[in-house]
Coordinates of C-alpha atoms in Angstrom, one line a residue:
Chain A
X65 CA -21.5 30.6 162.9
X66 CA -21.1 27.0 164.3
X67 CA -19.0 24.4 164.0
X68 CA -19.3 20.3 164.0
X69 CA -17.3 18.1 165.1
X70 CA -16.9 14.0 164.9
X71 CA -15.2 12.5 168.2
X72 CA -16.0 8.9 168.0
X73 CA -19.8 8.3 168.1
X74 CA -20.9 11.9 168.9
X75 CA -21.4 15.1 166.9
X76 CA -20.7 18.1 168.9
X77 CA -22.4 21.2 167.7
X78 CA -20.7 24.5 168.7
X79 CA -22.2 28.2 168.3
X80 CA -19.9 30.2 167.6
X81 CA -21.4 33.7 165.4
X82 CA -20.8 36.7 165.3
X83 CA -20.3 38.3 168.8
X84 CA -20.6 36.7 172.1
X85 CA -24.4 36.6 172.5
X86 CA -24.3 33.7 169.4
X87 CA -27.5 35.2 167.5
X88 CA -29.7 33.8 164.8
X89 CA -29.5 35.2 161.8
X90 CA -30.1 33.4 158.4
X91 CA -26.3 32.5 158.3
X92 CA -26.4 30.9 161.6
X93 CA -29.5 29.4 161.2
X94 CA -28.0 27.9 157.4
X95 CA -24.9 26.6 159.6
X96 CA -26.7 25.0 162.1
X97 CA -29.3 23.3 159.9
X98 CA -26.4 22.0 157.3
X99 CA -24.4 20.9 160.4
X100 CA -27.3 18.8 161.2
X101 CA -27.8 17.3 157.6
X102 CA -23.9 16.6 157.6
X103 CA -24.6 14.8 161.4
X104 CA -27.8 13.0 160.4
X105 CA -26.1 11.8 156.8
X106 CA -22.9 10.7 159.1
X107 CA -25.2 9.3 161.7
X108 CA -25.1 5.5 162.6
X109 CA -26.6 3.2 165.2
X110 CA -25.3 4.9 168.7
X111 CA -24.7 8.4 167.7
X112 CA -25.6 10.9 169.8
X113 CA -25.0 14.6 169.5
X114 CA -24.2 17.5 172.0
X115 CA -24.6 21.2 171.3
X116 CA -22.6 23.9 173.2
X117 CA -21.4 27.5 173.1
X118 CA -18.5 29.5 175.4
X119 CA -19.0 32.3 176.8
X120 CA -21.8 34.7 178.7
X121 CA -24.4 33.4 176.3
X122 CA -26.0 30.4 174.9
X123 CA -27.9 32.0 172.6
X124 CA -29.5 35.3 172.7
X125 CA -32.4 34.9 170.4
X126 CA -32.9 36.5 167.0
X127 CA -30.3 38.8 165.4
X128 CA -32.8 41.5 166.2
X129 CA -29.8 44.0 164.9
X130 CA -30.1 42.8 161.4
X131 CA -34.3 42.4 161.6
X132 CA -34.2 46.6 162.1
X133 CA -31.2 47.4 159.3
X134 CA -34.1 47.0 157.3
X135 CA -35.5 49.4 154.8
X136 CA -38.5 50.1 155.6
X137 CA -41.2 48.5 158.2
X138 CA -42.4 46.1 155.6
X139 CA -39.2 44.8 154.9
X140 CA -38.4 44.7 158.9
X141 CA -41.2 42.5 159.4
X142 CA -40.5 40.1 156.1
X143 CA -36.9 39.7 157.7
X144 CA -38.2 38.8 161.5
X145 CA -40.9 36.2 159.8
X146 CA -37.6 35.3 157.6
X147 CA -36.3 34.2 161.3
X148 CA -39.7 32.5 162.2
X149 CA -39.1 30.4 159.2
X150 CA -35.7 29.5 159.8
X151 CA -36.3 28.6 163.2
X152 CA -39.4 26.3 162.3
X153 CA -36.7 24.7 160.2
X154 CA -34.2 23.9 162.9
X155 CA -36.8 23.0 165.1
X156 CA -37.8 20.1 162.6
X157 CA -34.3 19.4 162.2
X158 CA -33.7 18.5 165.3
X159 CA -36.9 16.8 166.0
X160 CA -35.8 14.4 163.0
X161 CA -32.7 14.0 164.0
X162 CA -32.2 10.3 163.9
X163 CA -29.7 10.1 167.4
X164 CA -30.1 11.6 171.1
X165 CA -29.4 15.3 171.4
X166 CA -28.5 17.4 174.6
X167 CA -27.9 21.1 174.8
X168 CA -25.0 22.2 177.6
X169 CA -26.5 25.8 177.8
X170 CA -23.5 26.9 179.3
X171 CA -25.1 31.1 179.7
X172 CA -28.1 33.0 178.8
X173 CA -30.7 31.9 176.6
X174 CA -33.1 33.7 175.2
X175 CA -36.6 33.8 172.9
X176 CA -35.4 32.0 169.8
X177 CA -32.1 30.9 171.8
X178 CA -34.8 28.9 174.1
X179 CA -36.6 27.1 171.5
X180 CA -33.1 25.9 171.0
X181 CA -32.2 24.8 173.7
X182 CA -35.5 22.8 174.3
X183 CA -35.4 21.3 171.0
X184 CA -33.0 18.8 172.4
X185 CA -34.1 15.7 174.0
X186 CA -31.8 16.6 177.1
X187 CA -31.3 20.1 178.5
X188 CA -28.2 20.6 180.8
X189 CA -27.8 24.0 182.5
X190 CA -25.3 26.2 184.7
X191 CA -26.5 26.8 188.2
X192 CA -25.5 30.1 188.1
X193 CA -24.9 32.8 185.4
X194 CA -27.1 31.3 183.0
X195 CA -30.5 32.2 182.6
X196 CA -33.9 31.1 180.0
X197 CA -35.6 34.2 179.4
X198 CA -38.6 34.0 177.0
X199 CA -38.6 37.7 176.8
X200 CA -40.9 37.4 174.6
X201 CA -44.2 39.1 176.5
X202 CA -41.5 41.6 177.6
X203 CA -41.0 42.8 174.5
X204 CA -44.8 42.7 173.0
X205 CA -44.1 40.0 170.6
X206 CA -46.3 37.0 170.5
X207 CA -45.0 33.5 170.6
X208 CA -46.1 31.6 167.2
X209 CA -48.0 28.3 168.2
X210 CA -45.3 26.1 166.0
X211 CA -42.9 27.4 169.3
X212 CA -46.3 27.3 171.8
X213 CA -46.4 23.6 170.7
X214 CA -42.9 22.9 171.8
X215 CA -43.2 24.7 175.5
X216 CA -46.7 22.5 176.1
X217 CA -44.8 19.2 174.9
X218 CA -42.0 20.0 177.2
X219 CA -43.4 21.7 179.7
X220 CA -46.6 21.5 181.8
X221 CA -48.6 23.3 184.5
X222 CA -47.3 26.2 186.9
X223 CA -44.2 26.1 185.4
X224 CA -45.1 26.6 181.3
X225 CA -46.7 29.6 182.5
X226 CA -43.9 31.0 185.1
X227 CA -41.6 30.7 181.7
X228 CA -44.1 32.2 179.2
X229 CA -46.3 34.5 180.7
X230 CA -44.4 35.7 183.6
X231 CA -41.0 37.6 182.2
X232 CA -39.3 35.6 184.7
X233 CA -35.3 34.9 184.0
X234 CA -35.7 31.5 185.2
X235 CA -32.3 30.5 186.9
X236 CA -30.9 27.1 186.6
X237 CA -32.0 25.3 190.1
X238 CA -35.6 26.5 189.2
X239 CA -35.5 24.8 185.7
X240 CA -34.2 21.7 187.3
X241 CA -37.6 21.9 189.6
X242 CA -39.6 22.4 187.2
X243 CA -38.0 19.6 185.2
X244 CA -37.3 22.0 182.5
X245 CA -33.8 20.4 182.6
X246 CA -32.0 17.4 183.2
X247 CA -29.2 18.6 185.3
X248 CA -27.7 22.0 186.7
X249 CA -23.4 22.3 187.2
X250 CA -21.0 24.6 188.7
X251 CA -19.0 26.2 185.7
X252 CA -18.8 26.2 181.8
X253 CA -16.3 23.6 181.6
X254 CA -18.5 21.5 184.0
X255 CA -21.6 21.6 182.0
X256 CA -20.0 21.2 178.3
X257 CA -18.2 17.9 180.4
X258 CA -21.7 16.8 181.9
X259 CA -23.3 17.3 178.1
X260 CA -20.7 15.6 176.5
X261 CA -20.7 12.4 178.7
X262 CA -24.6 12.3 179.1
X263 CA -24.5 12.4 174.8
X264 CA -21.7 9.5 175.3
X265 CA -23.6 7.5 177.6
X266 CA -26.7 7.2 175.6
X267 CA -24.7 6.7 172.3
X268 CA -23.6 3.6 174.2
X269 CA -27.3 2.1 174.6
X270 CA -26.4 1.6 170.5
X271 CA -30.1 2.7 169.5
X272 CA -31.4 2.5 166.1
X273 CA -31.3 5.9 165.3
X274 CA -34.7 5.7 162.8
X275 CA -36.7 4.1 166.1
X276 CA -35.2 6.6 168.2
X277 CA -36.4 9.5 165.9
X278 CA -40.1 8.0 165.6
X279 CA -40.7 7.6 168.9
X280 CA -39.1 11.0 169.8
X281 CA -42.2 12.4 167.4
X282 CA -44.3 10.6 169.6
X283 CA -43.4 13.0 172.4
X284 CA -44.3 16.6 169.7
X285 CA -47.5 15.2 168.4
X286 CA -49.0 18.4 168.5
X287 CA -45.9 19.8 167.4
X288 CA -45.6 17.4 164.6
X289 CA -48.5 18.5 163.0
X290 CA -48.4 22.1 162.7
X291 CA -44.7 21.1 161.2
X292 CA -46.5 18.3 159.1
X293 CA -44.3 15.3 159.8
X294 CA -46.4 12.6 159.6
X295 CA -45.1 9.6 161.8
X296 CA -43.4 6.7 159.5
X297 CA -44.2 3.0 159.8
X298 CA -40.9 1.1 160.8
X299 CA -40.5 -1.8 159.2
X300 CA -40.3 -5.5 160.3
X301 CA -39.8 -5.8 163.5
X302 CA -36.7 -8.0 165.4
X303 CA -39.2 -10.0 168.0
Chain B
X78 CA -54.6 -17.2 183.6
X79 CA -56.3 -15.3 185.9
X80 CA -58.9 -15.3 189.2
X81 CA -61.4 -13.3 190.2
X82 CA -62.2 -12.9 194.1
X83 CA -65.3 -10.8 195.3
X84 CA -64.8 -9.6 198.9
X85 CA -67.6 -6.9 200.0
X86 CA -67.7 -4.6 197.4
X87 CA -64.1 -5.3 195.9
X88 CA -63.0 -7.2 192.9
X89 CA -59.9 -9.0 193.3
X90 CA -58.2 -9.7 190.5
X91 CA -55.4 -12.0 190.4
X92 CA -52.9 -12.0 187.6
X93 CA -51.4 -15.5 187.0
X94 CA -50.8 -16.4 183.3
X95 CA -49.0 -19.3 181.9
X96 CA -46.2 -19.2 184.0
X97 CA -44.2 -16.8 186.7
X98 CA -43.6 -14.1 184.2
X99 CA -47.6 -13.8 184.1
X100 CA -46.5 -13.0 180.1
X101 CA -49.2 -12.1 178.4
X102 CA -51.2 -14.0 175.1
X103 CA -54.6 -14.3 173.8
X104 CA -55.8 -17.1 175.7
X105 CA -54.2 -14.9 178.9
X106 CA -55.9 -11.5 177.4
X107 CA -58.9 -12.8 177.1
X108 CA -59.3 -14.9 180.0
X109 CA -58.5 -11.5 181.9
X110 CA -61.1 -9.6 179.6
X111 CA -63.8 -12.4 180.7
X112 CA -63.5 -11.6 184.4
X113 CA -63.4 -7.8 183.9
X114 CA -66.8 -8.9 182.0
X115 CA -68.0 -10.8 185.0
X116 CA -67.2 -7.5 187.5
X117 CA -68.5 -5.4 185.3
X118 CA -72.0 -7.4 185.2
X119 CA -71.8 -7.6 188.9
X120 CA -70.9 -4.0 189.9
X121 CA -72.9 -1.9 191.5
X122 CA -72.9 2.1 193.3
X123 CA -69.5 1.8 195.2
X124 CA -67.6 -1.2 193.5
X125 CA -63.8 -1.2 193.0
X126 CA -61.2 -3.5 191.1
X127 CA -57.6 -4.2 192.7
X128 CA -55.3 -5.9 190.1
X129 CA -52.5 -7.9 192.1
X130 CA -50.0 -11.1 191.3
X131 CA -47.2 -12.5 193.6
X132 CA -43.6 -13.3 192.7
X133 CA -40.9 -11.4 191.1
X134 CA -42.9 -10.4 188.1
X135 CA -46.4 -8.4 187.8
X136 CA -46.4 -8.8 183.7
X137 CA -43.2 -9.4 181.7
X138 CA -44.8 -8.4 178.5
X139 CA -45.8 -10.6 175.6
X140 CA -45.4 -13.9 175.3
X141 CA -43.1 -14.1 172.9
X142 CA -42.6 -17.9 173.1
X143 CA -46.2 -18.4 172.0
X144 CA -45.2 -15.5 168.7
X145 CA -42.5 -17.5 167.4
X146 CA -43.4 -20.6 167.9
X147 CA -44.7 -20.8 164.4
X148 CA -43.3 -21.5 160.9
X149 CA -42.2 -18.3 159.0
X150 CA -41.5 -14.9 160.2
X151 CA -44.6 -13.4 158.8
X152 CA -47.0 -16.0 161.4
X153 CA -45.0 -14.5 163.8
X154 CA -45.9 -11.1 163.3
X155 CA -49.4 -11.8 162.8
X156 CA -49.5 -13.6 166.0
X157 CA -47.7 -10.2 167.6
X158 CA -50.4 -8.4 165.8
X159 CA -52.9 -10.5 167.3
X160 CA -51.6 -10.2 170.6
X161 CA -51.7 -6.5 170.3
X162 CA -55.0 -6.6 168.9
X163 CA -56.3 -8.5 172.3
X164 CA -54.1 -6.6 174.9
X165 CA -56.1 -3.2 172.6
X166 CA -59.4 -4.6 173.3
X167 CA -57.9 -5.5 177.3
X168 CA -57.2 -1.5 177.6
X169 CA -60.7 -1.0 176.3
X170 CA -62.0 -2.6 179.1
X171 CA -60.4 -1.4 181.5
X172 CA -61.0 2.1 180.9
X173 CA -64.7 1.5 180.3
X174 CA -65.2 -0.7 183.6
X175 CA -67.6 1.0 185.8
X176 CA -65.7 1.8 189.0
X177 CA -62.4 3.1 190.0
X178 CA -59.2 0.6 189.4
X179 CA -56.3 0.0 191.0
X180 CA -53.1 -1.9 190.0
X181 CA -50.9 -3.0 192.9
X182 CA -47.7 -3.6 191.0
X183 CA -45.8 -6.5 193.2
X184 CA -43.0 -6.8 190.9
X185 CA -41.1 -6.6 187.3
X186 CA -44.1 -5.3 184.5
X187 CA -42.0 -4.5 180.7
X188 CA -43.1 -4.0 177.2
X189 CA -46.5 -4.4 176.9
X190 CA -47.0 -5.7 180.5
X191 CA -46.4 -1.9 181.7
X192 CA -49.6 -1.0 180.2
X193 CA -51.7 -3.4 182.3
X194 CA -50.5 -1.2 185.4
X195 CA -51.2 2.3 183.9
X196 CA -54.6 1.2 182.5
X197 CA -55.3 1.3 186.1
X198 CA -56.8 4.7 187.5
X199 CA -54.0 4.3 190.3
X200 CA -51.1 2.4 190.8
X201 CA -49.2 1.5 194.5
X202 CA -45.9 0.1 193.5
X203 CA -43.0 -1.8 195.7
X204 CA -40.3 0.4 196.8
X205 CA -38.2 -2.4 197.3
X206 CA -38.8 -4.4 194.2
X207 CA -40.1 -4.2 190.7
X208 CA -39.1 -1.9 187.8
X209 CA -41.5 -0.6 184.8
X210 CA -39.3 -0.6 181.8
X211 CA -41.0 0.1 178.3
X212 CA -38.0 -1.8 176.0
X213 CA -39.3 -1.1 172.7
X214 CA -36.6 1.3 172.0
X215 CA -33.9 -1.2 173.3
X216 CA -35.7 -3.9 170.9
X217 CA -35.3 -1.6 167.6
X218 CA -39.5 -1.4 167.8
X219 CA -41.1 1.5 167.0
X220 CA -44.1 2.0 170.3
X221 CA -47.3 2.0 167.8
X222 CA -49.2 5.2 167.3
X223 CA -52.5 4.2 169.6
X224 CA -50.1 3.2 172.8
X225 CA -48.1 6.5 172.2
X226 CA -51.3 8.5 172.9
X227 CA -52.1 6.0 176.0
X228 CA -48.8 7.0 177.3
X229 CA -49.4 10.9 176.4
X230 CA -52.8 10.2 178.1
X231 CA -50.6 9.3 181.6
X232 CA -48.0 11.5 181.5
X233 CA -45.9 14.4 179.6
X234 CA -42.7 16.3 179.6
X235 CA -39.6 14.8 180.7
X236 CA -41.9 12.0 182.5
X237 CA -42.7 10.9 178.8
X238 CA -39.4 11.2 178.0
X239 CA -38.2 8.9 180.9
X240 CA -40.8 6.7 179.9
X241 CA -40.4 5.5 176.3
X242 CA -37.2 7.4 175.1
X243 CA -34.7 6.4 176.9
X244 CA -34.4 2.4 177.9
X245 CA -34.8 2.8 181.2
X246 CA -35.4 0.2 184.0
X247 CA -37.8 2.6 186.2
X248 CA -37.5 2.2 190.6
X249 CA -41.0 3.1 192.3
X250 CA -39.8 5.7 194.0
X251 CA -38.2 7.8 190.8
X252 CA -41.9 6.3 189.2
X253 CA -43.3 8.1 192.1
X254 CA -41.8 11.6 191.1
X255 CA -42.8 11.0 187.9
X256 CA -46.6 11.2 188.8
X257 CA -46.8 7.5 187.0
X258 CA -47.2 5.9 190.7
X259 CA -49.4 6.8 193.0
X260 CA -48.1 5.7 195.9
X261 CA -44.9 3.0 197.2
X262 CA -44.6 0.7 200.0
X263 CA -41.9 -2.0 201.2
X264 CA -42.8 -5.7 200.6
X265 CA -45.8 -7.8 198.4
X266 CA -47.9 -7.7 201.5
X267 CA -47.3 -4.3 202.4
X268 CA -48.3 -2.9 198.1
X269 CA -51.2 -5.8 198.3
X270 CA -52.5 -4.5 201.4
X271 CA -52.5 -0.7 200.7
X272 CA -54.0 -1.4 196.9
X273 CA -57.0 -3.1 198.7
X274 CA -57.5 -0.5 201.0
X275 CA -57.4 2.0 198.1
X276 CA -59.7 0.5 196.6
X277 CA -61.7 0.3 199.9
X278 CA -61.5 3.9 199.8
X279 CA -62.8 4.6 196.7
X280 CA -65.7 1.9 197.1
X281 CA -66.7 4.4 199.8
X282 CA -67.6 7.2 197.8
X283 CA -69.9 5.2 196.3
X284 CA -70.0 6.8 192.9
X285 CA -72.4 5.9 189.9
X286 CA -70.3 3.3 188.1
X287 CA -71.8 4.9 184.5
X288 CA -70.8 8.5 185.2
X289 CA -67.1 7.1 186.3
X290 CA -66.2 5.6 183.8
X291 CA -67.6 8.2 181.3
X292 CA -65.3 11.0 182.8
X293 CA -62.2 8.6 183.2
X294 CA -62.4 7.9 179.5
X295 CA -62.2 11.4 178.9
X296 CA -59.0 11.2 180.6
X297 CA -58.3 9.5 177.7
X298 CA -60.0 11.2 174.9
X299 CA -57.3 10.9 172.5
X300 CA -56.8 7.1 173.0
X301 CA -60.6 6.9 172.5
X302 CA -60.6 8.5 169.7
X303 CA -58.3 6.5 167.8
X304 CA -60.5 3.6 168.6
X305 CA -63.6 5.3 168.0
X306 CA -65.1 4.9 171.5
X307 CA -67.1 7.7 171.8
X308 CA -68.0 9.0 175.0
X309 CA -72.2 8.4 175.9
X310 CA -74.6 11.0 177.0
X311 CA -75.7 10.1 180.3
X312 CA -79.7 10.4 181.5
X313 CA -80.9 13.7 183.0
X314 CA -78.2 14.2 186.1
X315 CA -79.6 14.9 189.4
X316 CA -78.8 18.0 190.7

């Protein structure tokens, strides 16, 4: 599933699940989502949280092998949509979340296992062996617009379309191009290293985590809105 | 406060405020609004505004001197208010002035003095010297609603991100990779000079001052929005 851990002012989020390839499913999605209740309740001025997996995959997408165990079609298609729910969930969760956030993708993401990864303020990425894949078109599924939303707030121009409409595998020195993400290392020990002090460097900048959150939104309005997270009015200023 | 220079068919405006942090207040705000009045009633086909100031700051924000120099804590955020409420109206003008702007930023602009630069159609920039750093996060404020969607109206992605979320004191040249800056050149003289031939540039075309600013403000449709400045037919075009 996952697990999270305290050390000092960060929260480090691990993947773990079943397998290597670190699938959603409703039990990873549950883990996730309560690890980040448990990081946001725990959270304090310069918090900051990293999220990281071992292995050949970040995150593969949706647990596509429990979708089809399904009955029947009907009950196929309630379990994917099942998946689309859970995933609008984290999404939110992590656009709430009330400290900075960076995702070491330390190997493959894919689909759903993108939108992860791009939920986080920060992306970090291997050079090599690790790829984002919305396979998506490849597969003859369309993208829901809550997901649409978070590509056009991240991403712009010839390079939101060369990720969603192309089927490319888009290698880590062509994120970094693009500015799809921050930084690209040799190495899964480099990249979990990088994440972990890029999450402890901005933890230090001691940030009110409710400011950091609001302004964050500012970023998703779009986004905001299909999720329906209206922006909150902070209170008295510290002039 | 500020001066106004016509030479040929440029304005020259000269950003000098109370004292070297040309920080902004309502007396400031408004003596800056008058002369974009005054350009505005004295523009013609081919006019163009250059912004400039001298010294070690372009706009250090508010003044916050003037905010707190009152009795309780509530005057002080009304005069804040109030000094939002002016640099609003500033923005307003700017982006309705009939023909193309240009900020040459000769040093230091933070908090609200980074939106006098971006209201600008371009912006030249020192290499040398001079940072843009948005400190709201830093100061525990919350950036309000209407200057999140000038921001989004500039720029997007990781750019936005750079900009507001992350407490950054911003170089021209990374500002310049960022799309934010147009352009960056070594020394006050050398930024002063180029703006003015910008703007030379652009007087050239000699555009109808009516139709430019009508399509720049839908460079900014959702800013407009919020203040309800809607955007005005123009007369039958000639084709």
């Amino acid at each position: 599933m996952c697990s999270l851990e305290k050390r000092g002012n960060l929260f480090i989020l691990i993947l773990t699940g079943q397998n290597g390839e670190h699938r959603l499913n409703p039990n990873l999605f549950s883990s996730i989502i309560s690890a980040l209740s448990r990081a946001k309740a725990e959270s304090t001025r310069g918090s900051a949280l990293v999220t990281m997996s071992h292995g050949k995959f970040f995150c593969n997408g949706f647990d596509l092998d429990w979708v089809n165990a399904a009955g029947s079609d009907e009950e196929t298609q309630q379990r994917f949509n099942l998946l689309l729910d859970y995933l609008k969930q984290l999404v939110l969760a992590f656009i709430s979340l009330p400290m900075p956030t960076i995702a070491a993708v330390n190997g493959h993401a894919a689909a759903g296992g993108v939108v992860l990864a791009l939920c986080h303020d920060y992306v970090l990425m291997r050079r090599h062996r690790s790829v984002l894949y919305m396979i998506d078109l490849d597969l003859g599924i369309k993208i829901p617009e809550p997901f649409m939303a978070l590509f056009r707030a991240k991403i712009s121009g010839s390079a939101r379309r060369d990720l969603l409409l192309r089927g490319l595998k888009i290698k880590g020195e062509e994120a970094l191009k693009t500015g799809i993400v921050e930084a690209v290392y040799d190495g899964e020990e480099e990249v979990t290293n990088a994440g972990i002090k890029m999450a402890d460097d901005l933890a230090k900048r001691n940030w009110h985590g409710e400011v950091y959150a609001e302004i964050r939104k500012g970023l998703y309005t779009e986004l905001c809105d299909i999720l329906g997270i209206a922006s909150t009015p902070i209170a008295t200023p510290k002039l | 406060m500020c001066s106004l220079e016509k030479r040929g068919n440029l304005f020259i405006l000269t950003l000098t405020g109370k004292n070297v942090e040309h920080r902004l207040n309502p007396e400031v705000l408004s003596s800056i609004i008058s002369a974009l009045s005054r350009a505005k009633a004295d523009s013609t086909r081919g006019s163009a505004l250059v912004t400039v100031s001298h010294g070690k700051f372009f706009c250090n924000g508010f003044d916050l001197d003037w905010v707190n120099a009152t009795g309780s804590k509530q005057e002080a955020q009304q005069r804040f208010d109030y000094s939002l409420d002016c640099l609003t109206q500033l923005v307003q003008a700017f982006i309705s002035l009939p023909m193309p702007t240009v900020a040459a930023v000769t040093g230091h602009a933070a908090a609200a003095g980074v939106v006098i630069p971006l209201c600008h159609d371009y912006v030249v920039m020192r290499r040398d010297r001079g940072v843009l750093y948005v400190n709201d996060l830093e100061m525990g404020l919350k950036i309000p609603e209407l200057y999140m969607a000038f921001f989004r109206a500039k720029t997007s992605g990781w750019a936005l991100r750079d900009l507001v979320l992350r407490g950054l004191k911003i170089k021209g040249e990374e500002l310049l990779k960022m799309g934010i800056v147009d352009a960056v050149y070594d020394g006050e003289e050398g930024v002063i000079n180029a703006g003015m031939k910008m703007a030379d540039d652009l007087a050239r075309r000699k555009w109808d001052g009516e139709v430019y600013a009508e399509i720049r403000k839908g460079l900014y449709s959702e800013f407009c929005g919020m203040l309800g400045i809607a955007s005005k037919a123009i007369g039958t075009p000639k084709f």
